[in-house]
Amino acid sequence: GQAAEDGGCHYLFPQPRPARGYGTAFMVEGGRFVRMDVDDAGVTAPGGGRVGMQAEAIAALYPGQVEQRPHKYVQGGRYLRVTRPGSEAVLVFEADAQGRVHEWRIGVPPQVDYVEGCS
């Protein structure tokens, strides 16, 4: 995306882009890097989570740190929101109705919780 003249929100994408999905994307809002989005199973999140894992495996990797919220668009899907005491960063895994993670993101609130990215 293109940066808004007012310093709004946009994404930066490494090149070349993958044939499917977006791979890795970096959100910039107000001229500040605030979030990284990943849909590439080859990229591991801090702590070991990754695309393709089951929600139960995510909960086991981050014991006592996962808050589950219902997915806004996927019936039966959920957001697995991982917080760590003393850190402002939040890790969010998106899981489908079968509990399989299809993407994850890490960043700072409120941007990490934007369901539709910059939209």
mmCIF file of C-alpha atoms in Angstrom:
data_model
loop_
_atom_site.group_PDB
_atom_site.id
_atom_site.type_symbol
_atom_site.label_atom_id
_atom_site.label_comp_id
_atom_site.label_asym_id
_atom_site.label_seq_id
_atom_site.Cartn_x
_atom_site.Cartn_y
_atom_site.Cartn_z
ATOM 1 C CA GLY A 1 0.000 0.000 0.000
ATOM 2 C CA GLN A 2 0.897 3.625 -0.326
ATOM 3 C CA ALA A 3 1.635 5.824 2.650
ATOM 4 C CA ALA A 4 -1.089 8.354 3.284
ATOM 5 C CA GLU A 5 0.045 11.955 3.193
ATOM 6 C CA ASP A 6 -1.161 12.416 6.778
ATOM 7 C CA GLY A 7 1.070 9.584 8.009
ATOM 8 C CA GLY A 8 -1.872 7.158 8.037
ATOM 9 C CA CYS A 9 -1.613 3.383 7.882
ATOM 10 C CA HIS A 10 0.061 1.305 5.174
ATOM 11 C CA TYR A 11 1.874 -2.015 4.677
ATOM 12 C CA LEU A 12 5.346 -2.771 3.366
ATOM 13 C CA PHE A 13 5.879 -6.144 1.642
ATOM 14 C CA PRO A 14 9.280 -7.781 1.035
ATOM 15 C CA GLN A 15 9.923 -8.754 -2.573
ATOM 16 C CA PRO A 16 9.453 -11.077 -4.298
ATOM 17 C CA ARG A 17 5.947 -11.748 -3.017
ATOM 18 C CA PRO A 18 4.882 -15.398 -2.681
ATOM 19 C CA ALA A 19 2.544 -16.972 -5.235
ATOM 20 C CA ARG A 20 -0.080 -17.499 -2.494
ATOM 21 C CA GLY A 21 -0.909 -15.197 0.384
ATOM 22 C CA TYR A 22 1.311 -12.300 1.342
ATOM 23 C CA GLY A 23 4.148 -14.046 3.221
ATOM 24 C CA THR A 24 5.241 -11.326 5.609
ATOM 25 C CA ALA A 25 3.889 -7.791 5.818
ATOM 26 C CA PHE A 26 4.977 -4.845 7.943
ATOM 27 C CA MET A 27 2.371 -2.327 9.137
ATOM 28 C CA VAL A 28 3.399 1.293 9.516
ATOM 29 C CA GLU A 29 0.991 3.759 11.105
ATOM 30 C CA GLY A 30 1.678 7.404 11.774
ATOM 31 C CA GLY A 31 5.222 6.925 10.463
ATOM 32 C CA ARG A 32 5.956 4.201 13.064
ATOM 33 C CA PHE A 33 6.423 0.422 12.603
ATOM 34 C CA VAL A 34 3.637 -1.118 14.728
ATOM 35 C CA ARG A 35 2.931 -4.667 13.529
ATOM 36 C CA MET A 36 4.156 -7.638 11.489
ATOM 37 C CA ASP A 37 1.684 -10.039 9.821
ATOM 38 C CA VAL A 38 2.668 -13.556 8.660
ATOM 39 C CA ASP A 39 0.824 -16.240 6.655
ATOM 40 C CA ASP A 40 3.966 -18.220 5.731
ATOM 41 C CA ALA A 41 4.302 -21.590 7.525
ATOM 42 C CA GLY A 42 8.078 -21.291 7.193
ATOM 43 C CA VAL A 43 8.240 -18.294 9.552
ATOM 44 C CA THR A 44 8.205 -19.057 13.273
ATOM 45 C CA ALA A 45 6.676 -16.646 15.780
ATOM 46 C CA PRO A 46 8.557 -15.740 18.950
ATOM 47 C CA GLY A 47 8.066 -18.673 21.309
ATOM 48 C CA GLY A 48 7.649 -21.253 18.529
ATOM 49 C CA GLY A 49 4.122 -20.813 17.136
ATOM 50 C CA ARG A 50 3.561 -21.061 13.403
ATOM 51 C CA VAL A 51 0.981 -21.327 10.648
ATOM 52 C CA GLY A 52 -0.492 -24.834 10.443
ATOM 53 C CA MET A 53 -0.371 -25.594 14.175
ATOM 54 C CA GLN A 54 -3.474 -26.482 16.159
ATOM 55 C CA ALA A 55 -4.824 -24.034 18.755
ATOM 56 C CA GLU A 56 -4.130 -26.561 21.515
ATOM 57 C CA ALA A 57 -0.454 -26.662 20.532
ATOM 58 C CA ILE A 58 -0.339 -22.850 20.667
ATOM 59 C CA ALA A 59 -1.826 -22.924 24.182
ATOM 60 C CA ALA A 60 0.829 -25.466 25.215
ATOM 61 C CA LEU A 61 3.647 -23.276 23.844
ATOM 62 C CA TYR A 62 2.427 -20.205 25.731
ATOM 63 C CA PRO A 63 0.997 -21.622 28.998
ATOM 64 C CA GLY A 64 -1.094 -19.176 30.990
ATOM 65 C CA GLN A 65 -0.553 -16.413 28.406
ATOM 66 C CA VAL A 66 -3.301 -17.128 25.836
ATOM 67 C CA GLU A 67 -6.659 -15.355 25.789
ATOM 68 C CA GLN A 68 -9.152 -16.750 23.263
ATOM 69 C CA ARG A 69 -11.597 -14.468 21.474
ATOM 70 C CA PRO A 70 -14.179 -15.350 18.807
ATOM 71 C CA HIS A 71 -13.155 -14.630 15.211
ATOM 72 C CA LYS A 72 -14.982 -11.696 13.647
ATOM 73 C CA TYR A 73 -15.540 -13.364 10.248
ATOM 74 C CA VAL A 74 -14.968 -17.121 10.647
ATOM 75 C CA GLN A 75 -17.791 -18.954 12.412
ATOM 76 C CA GLY A 76 -16.180 -21.150 15.064
ATOM 77 C CA GLY A 77 -12.809 -19.519 14.422
ATOM 78 C CA ARG A 78 -10.876 -17.720 17.124
ATOM 79 C CA TYR A 79 -8.094 -15.336 17.888
ATOM 80 C CA LEU A 80 -5.452 -16.615 20.293
ATOM 81 C CA ARG A 81 -4.014 -13.487 21.911
ATOM 82 C CA VAL A 82 -0.685 -14.029 23.685
ATOM 83 C CA THR A 83 0.593 -11.483 26.179
ATOM 84 C CA ARG A 84 3.662 -11.575 28.362
ATOM 85 C CA PRO A 85 3.972 -9.619 31.625
ATOM 86 C CA GLY A 86 6.303 -6.654 31.285
ATOM 87 C CA SER A 87 6.025 -6.451 27.481
ATOM 88 C CA GLU A 88 3.799 -4.159 25.476
ATOM 89 C CA ALA A 89 4.038 -6.482 22.454
ATOM 90 C CA VAL A 90 1.123 -8.828 21.733
ATOM 91 C CA LEU A 91 1.172 -11.960 19.576
ATOM 92 C CA VAL A 92 -2.117 -12.936 17.883
ATOM 93 C CA PHE A 93 -2.750 -16.246 16.114
ATOM 94 C CA GLU A 94 -5.846 -16.604 13.917
ATOM 95 C CA ALA A 95 -7.360 -20.093 13.929
ATOM 96 C CA ASP A 96 -10.144 -21.493 11.746
ATOM 97 C CA ALA A 97 -13.171 -23.444 12.991
ATOM 98 C CA GLN A 98 -11.076 -26.642 13.135
ATOM 99 C CA GLY A 99 -8.519 -24.901 15.356
ATOM 100 C CA ARG A 100 -5.784 -24.693 12.698
ATOM 101 C CA VAL A 101 -3.714 -21.494 12.680
ATOM 102 C CA HIS A 102 -3.738 -19.820 9.255
ATOM 103 C CA GLU A 103 -1.865 -16.620 10.107
ATOM 104 C CA TRP A 104 -0.295 -14.721 12.986
ATOM 105 C CA ARG A 105 0.765 -11.193 13.805
ATOM 106 C CA ILE A 106 2.822 -9.432 16.427
ATOM 107 C CA GLY A 107 2.816 -5.786 17.383
ATOM 108 C CA VAL A 108 1.566 -3.191 19.803
ATOM 109 C CA PRO A 109 -2.021 -2.354 20.754
ATOM 110 C CA PRO A 110 -4.230 -1.068 19.368
ATOM 111 C CA GLN A 111 -2.804 -1.880 15.919
ATOM 112 C CA VAL A 112 -2.126 -5.570 16.642
ATOM 113 C CA ASP A 113 -5.849 -5.974 17.319
ATOM 114 C CA TYR A 114 -7.010 -4.335 14.067
ATOM 115 C CA VAL A 115 -8.957 -7.212 12.512
ATOM 116 C CA GLU A 116 -8.871 -5.757 9.002
ATOM 117 C CA GLY A 117 -5.311 -4.432 8.972
ATOM 118 C CA CYS A 118 -5.223 -0.832 7.786
ATOM 119 C CA SER A 119 -8.804 -0.909 6.485
#
